[in-house]
Every structure is written in structure tokens, then in C-alpha cells.
mmCIF file of C-alpha atoms and ligand atoms in Angstrom:
data_model
loop_
_atom_site.group_PDB
_atom_site.id
_atom_site.type_symbol
_atom_site.label_atom_id
_atom_site.label_comp_id
_atom_site.label_asym_id
_atom_site.label_seq_id
_atom_site.Cartn_x
_atom_site.Cartn_y
_atom_site.Cartn_z
ATOM 1 C CA MET A 38 -42.391 -6.625 -13.377
ATOM 2 C CA ASP A 39 -44.089 -4.275 -10.892
ATOM 3 C CA HIS A 40 -47.231 -2.429 -11.943
ATOM 4 C CA GLN A 41 -48.820 0.760 -10.689
ATOM 5 C CA ILE A 42 -52.433 -0.239 -9.970
ATOM 6 C CA THR A 43 -55.354 1.829 -8.628
ATOM 7 C CA LEU A 44 -58.739 0.146 -8.270
ATOM 8 C CA TYR A 45 -61.930 2.197 -8.013
ATOM 9 C CA GLY A 46 -64.492 0.176 -6.121
ATOM 10 C CA VAL A 47 -67.059 -0.139 -3.373
ATOM 11 C CA ASP A 48 -66.771 -2.924 -0.760
ATOM 12 C CA PHE A 49 -68.988 -5.832 -1.968
ATOM 13 C CA ALA A 50 -69.840 -4.415 -5.418
ATOM 14 C CA ARG A 51 -68.489 -6.068 -8.558
ATOM 15 C CA SER A 52 -65.177 -4.408 -7.720
ATOM 16 C CA ALA A 53 -64.875 -7.140 -5.060
ATOM 17 C CA ARG A 54 -64.026 -9.498 -7.923
ATOM 18 C CA CYS A 55 -61.046 -7.341 -8.867
ATOM 19 C CA ARG A 56 -59.910 -6.953 -5.246
ATOM 20 C CA TRP A 57 -60.081 -10.724 -4.768
ATOM 21 C CA ALA A 58 -58.049 -11.354 -7.951
ATOM 22 C CA LEU A 59 -55.430 -8.783 -6.901
ATOM 23 C CA LEU A 60 -55.125 -10.382 -3.460
ATOM 24 C CA GLU A 61 -54.850 -13.917 -4.866
ATOM 25 C CA LEU A 62 -52.184 -12.704 -7.299
ATOM 26 C CA GLY A 63 -50.255 -10.851 -4.588
ATOM 27 C CA LEU A 64 -50.122 -7.684 -6.712
ATOM 28 C CA ALA A 65 -49.656 -4.403 -4.841
ATOM 29 C CA PHE A 66 -52.477 -1.931 -5.437
ATOM 30 C CA ASP A 67 -54.213 1.144 -4.108
ATOM 31 C CA GLU A 68 -57.972 1.191 -3.784
ATOM 32 C CA ILE A 69 -60.201 4.228 -3.952
ATOM 33 C CA ALA A 70 -63.316 2.922 -2.210
ATOM 34 C CA ASP A 71 -65.649 5.869 -2.523
ATOM 35 C CA GLY A 72 -69.218 5.167 -3.624
ATOM 36 C CA SER A 73 -69.845 8.891 -4.063
ATOM 37 C CA LEU A 74 -67.576 8.777 -7.131
ATOM 38 C CA ILE A 75 -70.180 6.708 -9.026
ATOM 39 C CA GLY A 76 -71.645 9.014 -11.655
ATOM 40 C CA SER A 77 -68.877 11.604 -11.162
ATOM 41 C CA ASP A 78 -66.727 13.230 -13.837
ATOM 42 C CA GLU A 79 -63.623 11.920 -12.057
ATOM 43 C CA LEU A 80 -64.772 8.328 -12.542
ATOM 44 C CA ARG A 81 -66.120 9.045 -16.034
ATOM 45 C CA ALA A 82 -62.558 9.757 -17.112
ATOM 46 C CA ILE A 83 -61.855 6.038 -16.496
ATOM 47 C CA HIS A 84 -65.275 4.444 -17.088
ATOM 48 C CA PRO A 85 -67.588 5.985 -19.725
ATOM 49 C CA GLN A 86 -70.639 5.318 -17.512
ATOM 50 C CA ALA A 87 -68.820 6.356 -14.313
ATOM 51 C CA LYS A 88 -69.489 2.961 -12.672
ATOM 52 C CA VAL A 89 -67.327 0.678 -10.566
ATOM 53 C CA PRO A 90 -65.170 -1.215 -10.925
ATOM 54 C CA ALA A 91 -62.694 0.710 -12.986
ATOM 55 C CA ILE A 92 -58.948 0.434 -12.750
ATOM 56 C CA MET A 93 -55.802 2.289 -13.751
ATOM 57 C CA ILE A 94 -52.893 0.030 -14.610
ATOM 58 C CA ASP A 95 -49.609 1.765 -15.415
ATOM 59 C CA GLY A 96 -51.515 4.884 -16.411
ATOM 60 C CA GLU A 97 -54.052 3.097 -18.664
ATOM 61 C CA PRO A 98 -57.764 2.820 -17.785
ATOM 62 C CA LEU A 99 -59.814 -0.379 -17.979
ATOM 63 C CA PHE A 100 -63.393 -1.202 -16.980
ATOM 64 C CA GLU A 101 -65.723 -4.253 -16.762
ATOM 65 C CA SER A 102 -64.945 -6.518 -13.818
ATOM 66 C CA ALA A 103 -64.415 -9.717 -15.829
ATOM 67 C CA ALA A 104 -62.100 -8.000 -18.306
ATOM 68 C CA ILE A 105 -60.131 -6.451 -15.440
ATOM 69 C CA CYS A 106 -59.780 -9.778 -13.585
ATOM 70 C CA THR A 107 -58.722 -11.596 -16.755
ATOM 71 C CA HIS A 108 -56.104 -8.974 -17.586
ATOM 72 C CA LEU A 109 -54.729 -8.913 -14.037
ATOM 73 C CA CYS A 110 -54.216 -12.682 -14.200
ATOM 74 C CA ASP A 111 -52.421 -12.281 -17.534
ATOM 75 C CA LEU A 112 -50.032 -9.839 -15.830
ATOM 76 C CA ALA A 113 -48.990 -12.579 -13.371
ATOM 77 C CA PRO A 114 -49.293 -15.851 -15.342
ATOM 78 C CA GLU A 115 -46.914 -17.619 -12.960
ATOM 79 C CA LYS A 116 -49.653 -17.507 -10.293
ATOM 80 C CA GLY A 117 -51.676 -20.000 -12.346
ATOM 81 C CA LEU A 118 -55.064 -18.325 -11.938
ATOM 82 C CA ILE A 119 -55.772 -18.459 -15.695
ATOM 83 C CA GLY A 120 -54.776 -20.677 -18.619
ATOM 84 C CA PRO A 121 -52.632 -19.250 -21.423
ATOM 85 C CA ALA A 122 -54.243 -17.854 -24.596
ATOM 86 C CA GLY A 123 -55.066 -20.707 -26.952
ATOM 87 C CA SER A 124 -55.378 -23.334 -24.210
ATOM 88 C CA ARG A 125 -58.493 -25.387 -23.480
ATOM 89 C CA GLU A 126 -58.510 -23.850 -19.979
ATOM 90 C CA ARG A 127 -58.607 -20.353 -21.440
ATOM 91 C CA ALA A 128 -61.465 -21.277 -23.760
ATOM 92 C CA LEU A 129 -63.454 -22.616 -20.807
ATOM 93 C CA HIS A 130 -62.726 -19.422 -18.863
ATOM 94 C CA ALA A 131 -64.208 -17.386 -21.732
ATOM 95 C CA GLN A 132 -67.166 -19.761 -21.971
ATOM 96 C CA TRP A 133 -68.146 -19.660 -18.292
ATOM 97 C CA THR A 134 -67.478 -15.954 -17.935
ATOM 98 C CA SER A 135 -69.647 -15.102 -20.946
ATOM 99 C CA PHE A 136 -72.323 -17.505 -19.783
ATOM 100 C CA VAL A 137 -72.575 -16.183 -16.243
ATOM 101 C CA LEU A 138 -72.622 -12.529 -17.301
ATOM 102 C CA THR A 139 -75.099 -12.823 -20.167
ATOM 103 C CA GLU A 140 -77.346 -15.707 -19.078
ATOM 104 C CA MET A 141 -77.445 -14.962 -15.346
ATOM 105 C CA GLU A 142 -76.001 -11.726 -13.985
ATOM 106 C CA GLY A 143 -77.864 -9.463 -16.411
ATOM 107 C CA TYR A 144 -81.185 -10.862 -15.193
ATOM 108 C CA LEU A 145 -80.292 -10.243 -11.536
ATOM 109 C CA TRP A 146 -79.225 -6.688 -12.287
ATOM 110 C CA SER A 147 -82.463 -6.103 -14.166
ATOM 111 C CA ASN A 148 -84.430 -7.355 -11.149
ATOM 112 C CA VAL A 149 -82.556 -5.123 -8.715
ATOM 113 C CA LYS A 150 -83.211 -2.147 -10.986
ATOM 114 C CA HIS A 151 -86.921 -2.972 -11.313
ATOM 115 C CA THR A 152 -87.447 -3.638 -7.584
ATOM 116 C CA LYS A 153 -85.415 -0.877 -5.900
ATOM 117 C CA PHE A 154 -82.793 0.944 -7.995
ATOM 118 C CA TYR A 155 -85.132 2.704 -10.447
ATOM 119 C CA PRO A 156 -87.702 5.272 -9.341
ATOM 120 C CA GLU A 157 -91.073 3.556 -8.954
ATOM 121 C CA ALA A 158 -92.526 5.101 -12.097
ATOM 122 C CA LYS A 159 -89.815 3.458 -14.198
ATOM 123 C CA ARG A 160 -90.164 -0.042 -12.701
ATOM 124 C CA VAL A 161 -91.778 -2.906 -14.625
ATOM 125 C CA PRO A 162 -92.796 -5.419 -11.915
ATOM 126 C CA GLU A 163 -93.937 -8.004 -14.496
ATOM 127 C CA ILE A 164 -90.340 -8.539 -15.565
ATOM 128 C CA VAL A 165 -89.132 -9.787 -12.176
ATOM 129 C CA ALA A 166 -90.495 -13.367 -12.193
ATOM 130 C CA PRO A 167 -89.383 -14.169 -15.784
ATOM 131 C CA ASN A 168 -85.929 -12.744 -14.994
ATOM 132 C CA ALA A 169 -85.658 -14.983 -11.926
ATOM 133 C CA LYS A 170 -86.605 -17.971 -14.081
ATOM 134 C CA GLU A 171 -83.850 -17.152 -16.572
ATOM 135 C CA PHE A 172 -81.314 -16.849 -13.742
ATOM 136 C CA ARG A 173 -82.336 -20.212 -12.337
ATOM 137 C CA ALA A 174 -81.993 -21.868 -15.759
ATOM 138 C CA GLY A 175 -78.351 -20.742 -15.797
ATOM 139 C CA ALA A 176 -77.847 -21.740 -12.158
ATOM 140 C CA LYS A 177 -79.035 -25.260 -13.010
ATOM 141 C CA VAL A 178 -76.208 -25.559 -15.555
ATOM 142 C CA PHE A 179 -73.596 -24.638 -12.941
ATOM 143 C CA ASP A 180 -75.230 -26.824 -10.302
ATOM 144 C CA ASP A 181 -74.893 -29.840 -12.621
ATOM 145 C CA VAL A 182 -71.259 -29.041 -13.500
ATOM 146 C CA LEU A 183 -70.250 -28.387 -9.901
ATOM 147 C CA GLY A 184 -71.749 -31.686 -8.803
ATOM 148 C CA GLU A 185 -68.850 -33.291 -10.706
ATOM 149 C CA THR A 186 -65.929 -30.986 -9.867
ATOM 150 C CA PRO A 187 -65.004 -28.655 -6.968
ATOM 151 C CA PHE A 188 -64.062 -25.735 -9.229
ATOM 152 C CA LEU A 189 -64.865 -24.826 -12.814
ATOM 153 C CA ILE A 190 -61.536 -25.212 -14.629
ATOM 154 C CA GLY A 191 -59.607 -28.467 -14.276
ATOM 155 C CA GLY A 192 -60.817 -28.986 -10.704
ATOM 156 C CA GLN A 193 -58.558 -26.154 -9.454
ATOM 157 C CA PHE A 194 -59.548 -22.722 -8.134
ATOM 158 C CA SER A 195 -59.093 -20.068 -10.831
ATOM 159 C CA VAL A 196 -60.160 -16.537 -11.697
ATOM 160 C CA THR A 197 -63.202 -18.055 -13.383
ATOM 161 C CA ASP A 198 -64.469 -19.015 -9.917
ATOM 162 C CA ILE A 199 -63.964 -15.434 -8.719
ATOM 163 C CA ILE A 200 -66.155 -14.112 -11.543
ATOM 164 C CA VAL A 201 -68.795 -16.847 -11.459
ATOM 165 C CA GLY A 202 -68.796 -17.069 -7.653
ATOM 166 C CA TRP A 203 -69.721 -13.396 -7.321
ATOM 167 C CA THR A 204 -72.832 -13.876 -9.469
ATOM 168 C CA VAL A 205 -73.843 -17.104 -7.749
ATOM 169 C CA ASN A 206 -73.490 -15.409 -4.368
ATOM 170 C CA TRP A 207 -75.614 -12.481 -5.546
ATOM 171 C CA GLY A 208 -78.259 -14.994 -6.608
ATOM 172 C CA ARG A 209 -78.092 -16.582 -3.141
ATOM 173 C CA ARG A 210 -78.484 -13.174 -1.476
ATOM 174 C CA LEU A 211 -81.533 -12.445 -3.629
ATOM 175 C CA GLY A 212 -83.079 -15.805 -2.700
ATOM 176 C CA HIS A 213 -82.740 -17.664 -6.007
ATOM 177 C CA LEU A 214 -80.560 -20.642 -5.033
ATOM 178 C CA ASP A 215 -83.144 -22.961 -3.476
ATOM 179 C CA GLY A 216 -82.742 -26.511 -4.778
ATOM 180 C CA PHE A 217 -79.147 -26.138 -5.977
ATOM 181 C CA PRO A 218 -77.094 -28.043 -3.364
ATOM 182 C CA HIS A 219 -73.913 -28.132 -5.442
ATOM 183 C CA LEU A 220 -73.954 -24.343 -5.772
ATOM 184 C CA ALA A 221 -74.399 -23.995 -2.014
ATOM 185 C CA ALA A 222 -71.381 -26.279 -1.446
ATOM 186 C CA TYR A 223 -69.384 -24.363 -4.098
ATOM 187 C CA LEU A 224 -70.028 -21.081 -2.274
ATOM 188 C CA GLU A 225 -68.862 -22.661 0.978
ATOM 189 C CA ARG A 226 -65.599 -23.673 -0.728
ATOM 190 C CA LEU A 227 -65.155 -20.122 -2.016
ATOM 191 C CA PHE A 228 -65.882 -18.566 1.388
ATOM 192 C CA GLU A 229 -63.170 -20.764 2.915
ATOM 193 C CA ARG A 230 -60.457 -19.075 0.866
ATOM 194 C CA ASP A 231 -58.298 -16.566 2.747
ATOM 195 C CA HIS A 232 -58.798 -13.751 0.251
ATOM 196 C CA CYS A 233 -62.482 -14.283 -0.466
ATOM 197 C CA THR A 234 -64.288 -10.939 -0.877
ATOM 198 C CA LEU A 235 -67.832 -12.255 -1.356
ATOM 199 C CA ASN A 236 -70.578 -10.704 0.753
ATOM 200 C CA PRO A 237 -71.429 -13.282 3.461
ATOM 201 C CA GLU A 238 -74.798 -11.745 4.399
HETATM 202 N N1 GSH B 1090 -70.834 -5.123 -16.069
HETATM 203 C C1 GSH B 1090 -70.201 -4.210 -15.158
HETATM 204 C C2 GSH B 1090 -71.221 -3.698 -14.157
HETATM 205 C C3 GSH B 1090 -70.759 -2.444 -13.465
HETATM 206 C C4 GSH B 1090 -71.824 -1.934 -12.523
HETATM 207 O O1 GSH B 1090 -73.010 -1.884 -12.868
HETATM 208 N N2 GSH B 1090 -71.388 -1.553 -11.319
HETATM 209 C C5 GSH B 1090 -72.311 -1.068 -10.311
HETATM 210 C C6 GSH B 1090 -71.804 -1.380 -8.925
HETATM 211 S S1 GSH B 1090 -71.664 -3.123 -8.680
HETATM 212 C C7 GSH B 1090 -72.420 0.435 -10.445
HETATM 213 O O2 GSH B 1090 -71.431 1.141 -10.503
HETATM 214 N N3 GSH B 1090 -73.661 0.913 -10.507
HETATM 215 C C8 GSH B 1090 -73.956 2.302 -10.573
HETATM 216 C C9 GSH B 1090 -74.948 2.608 -11.659
HETATM 217 O O3 GSH B 1090 -75.415 1.676 -12.350
HETATM 218 O O4 GSH B 1090 -75.226 3.792 -11.828
HETATM 219 C C10 GSH B 1090 -69.012 -4.911 -14.463
HETATM 220 O O5 GSH B 1090 -69.080 -6.136 -14.247
HETATM 221 O O6 GSH B 1090 -68.026 -4.257 -14.122
#
């Protein structure tokens, strides 16, 4: 079945996860790549905080990059990017997605806010080093796992790698991946994929 899909995003932002999933799935979509929409009433009609990514699928809004990617893969199960509900693979997808967002990505986002996003008066510099330590504790878990397998679910590339890979690459870009050779090799594998949307800088 064909779907009418419009993604609201900005190049390498978390919307890149959704773009990558759409490309891997071969689903047709339009993209509104306009950073000036962040915070606007137009975007707030789709995302209550007017952030990206947000997506319209067949006239229905959805936000949160991991939720969007998961749902897109459910729309095209024959592409094999996600296990079916109730499967061990699906449980592991939920596990790694929750882990990377709560135990790692939140700390990076906090650091970006407290080093450049917030006005100086609102920044709490003391939080930056402990946040980095928390991120690295999560990265160690993935480094150990990815020393044993090329990708997170059953040794095959899946949407879980799209979601986790984005966070790991953000950690690399912020200088937090020293001493994790398996994560460095994992990112190289992800960058080799034709549809990879991760920021190479
Ligand atoms: N947890 C959300 C994060 C969304 C988010 O913070 N997006 C950023 C761009 S990557 C944004 O729109 N920031 C604008 C702001 O925080 O005002 C997701 O994964 O979709």
C-alpha cells in the first residue's frame, strides 16, 4: 500500500534518522527541510514543541525520531528492517532504542544545551563532565556488544542501527569515543551503506 508521507527535518539533525529509514525502505516521501520552522506555529501543529523531526503519514502527525523510524518500518515489514511485534528481535530493538535515548543521547543533548544552545546565564558548566561520564558508560556497553557482532540485532543491519548509530556518531563528533575501537568500526560499517545520512564531519 502506498502512503502519503511528509517529513519535517533539517539535514543532519535527528530527522536524518527518519530520512535514512525512508530511503532504506524505499518509501516515497516529501521532505520539508526548513530549520526556520523550528519553534513555529506551523510545526507546532504536528509537534507540540515545534521541533524536528515530525512527520505526516496519510494525514496523521507523529513525532519523536525513534517512534517515527519504528512505525515506518512497520509500514513495510517485508523490507526486514525490524522484527515483528512479540519477537525476540523486536524486544531487543525496544531495549537498545530505550537504552541509547535515555542512558546516552539525553546526556549529550544536555551538554550541547549547557555549552552553546542556552544563553550563557542559563548554562551550568559543572554538569558537562558528569554528563560525558554517563554517556561513556553507555558507550562502553555498546562497544562490548559490537565487539561480538557487526550489527545490533541478529548480526544484520536494522532500524535499530539507524537509531543507535546516530547517537554514537554524535558522541564521536563531540569527542567522547576515545578508547572504543568497536564503536569506531561500527560507524565505519554504517558510513559504508548507500543511504547513510550520518554527519561525516
Ligand atoms: N527526542 C527528540 C528530539 C527532538 C529534538 O530535540 N530535535 C532538535 C533538532 S535535532 C530540535 O528541533 N531542536 C530545537 C529545540 O530544541 O528548540 C527526537 O528524537 O525526535
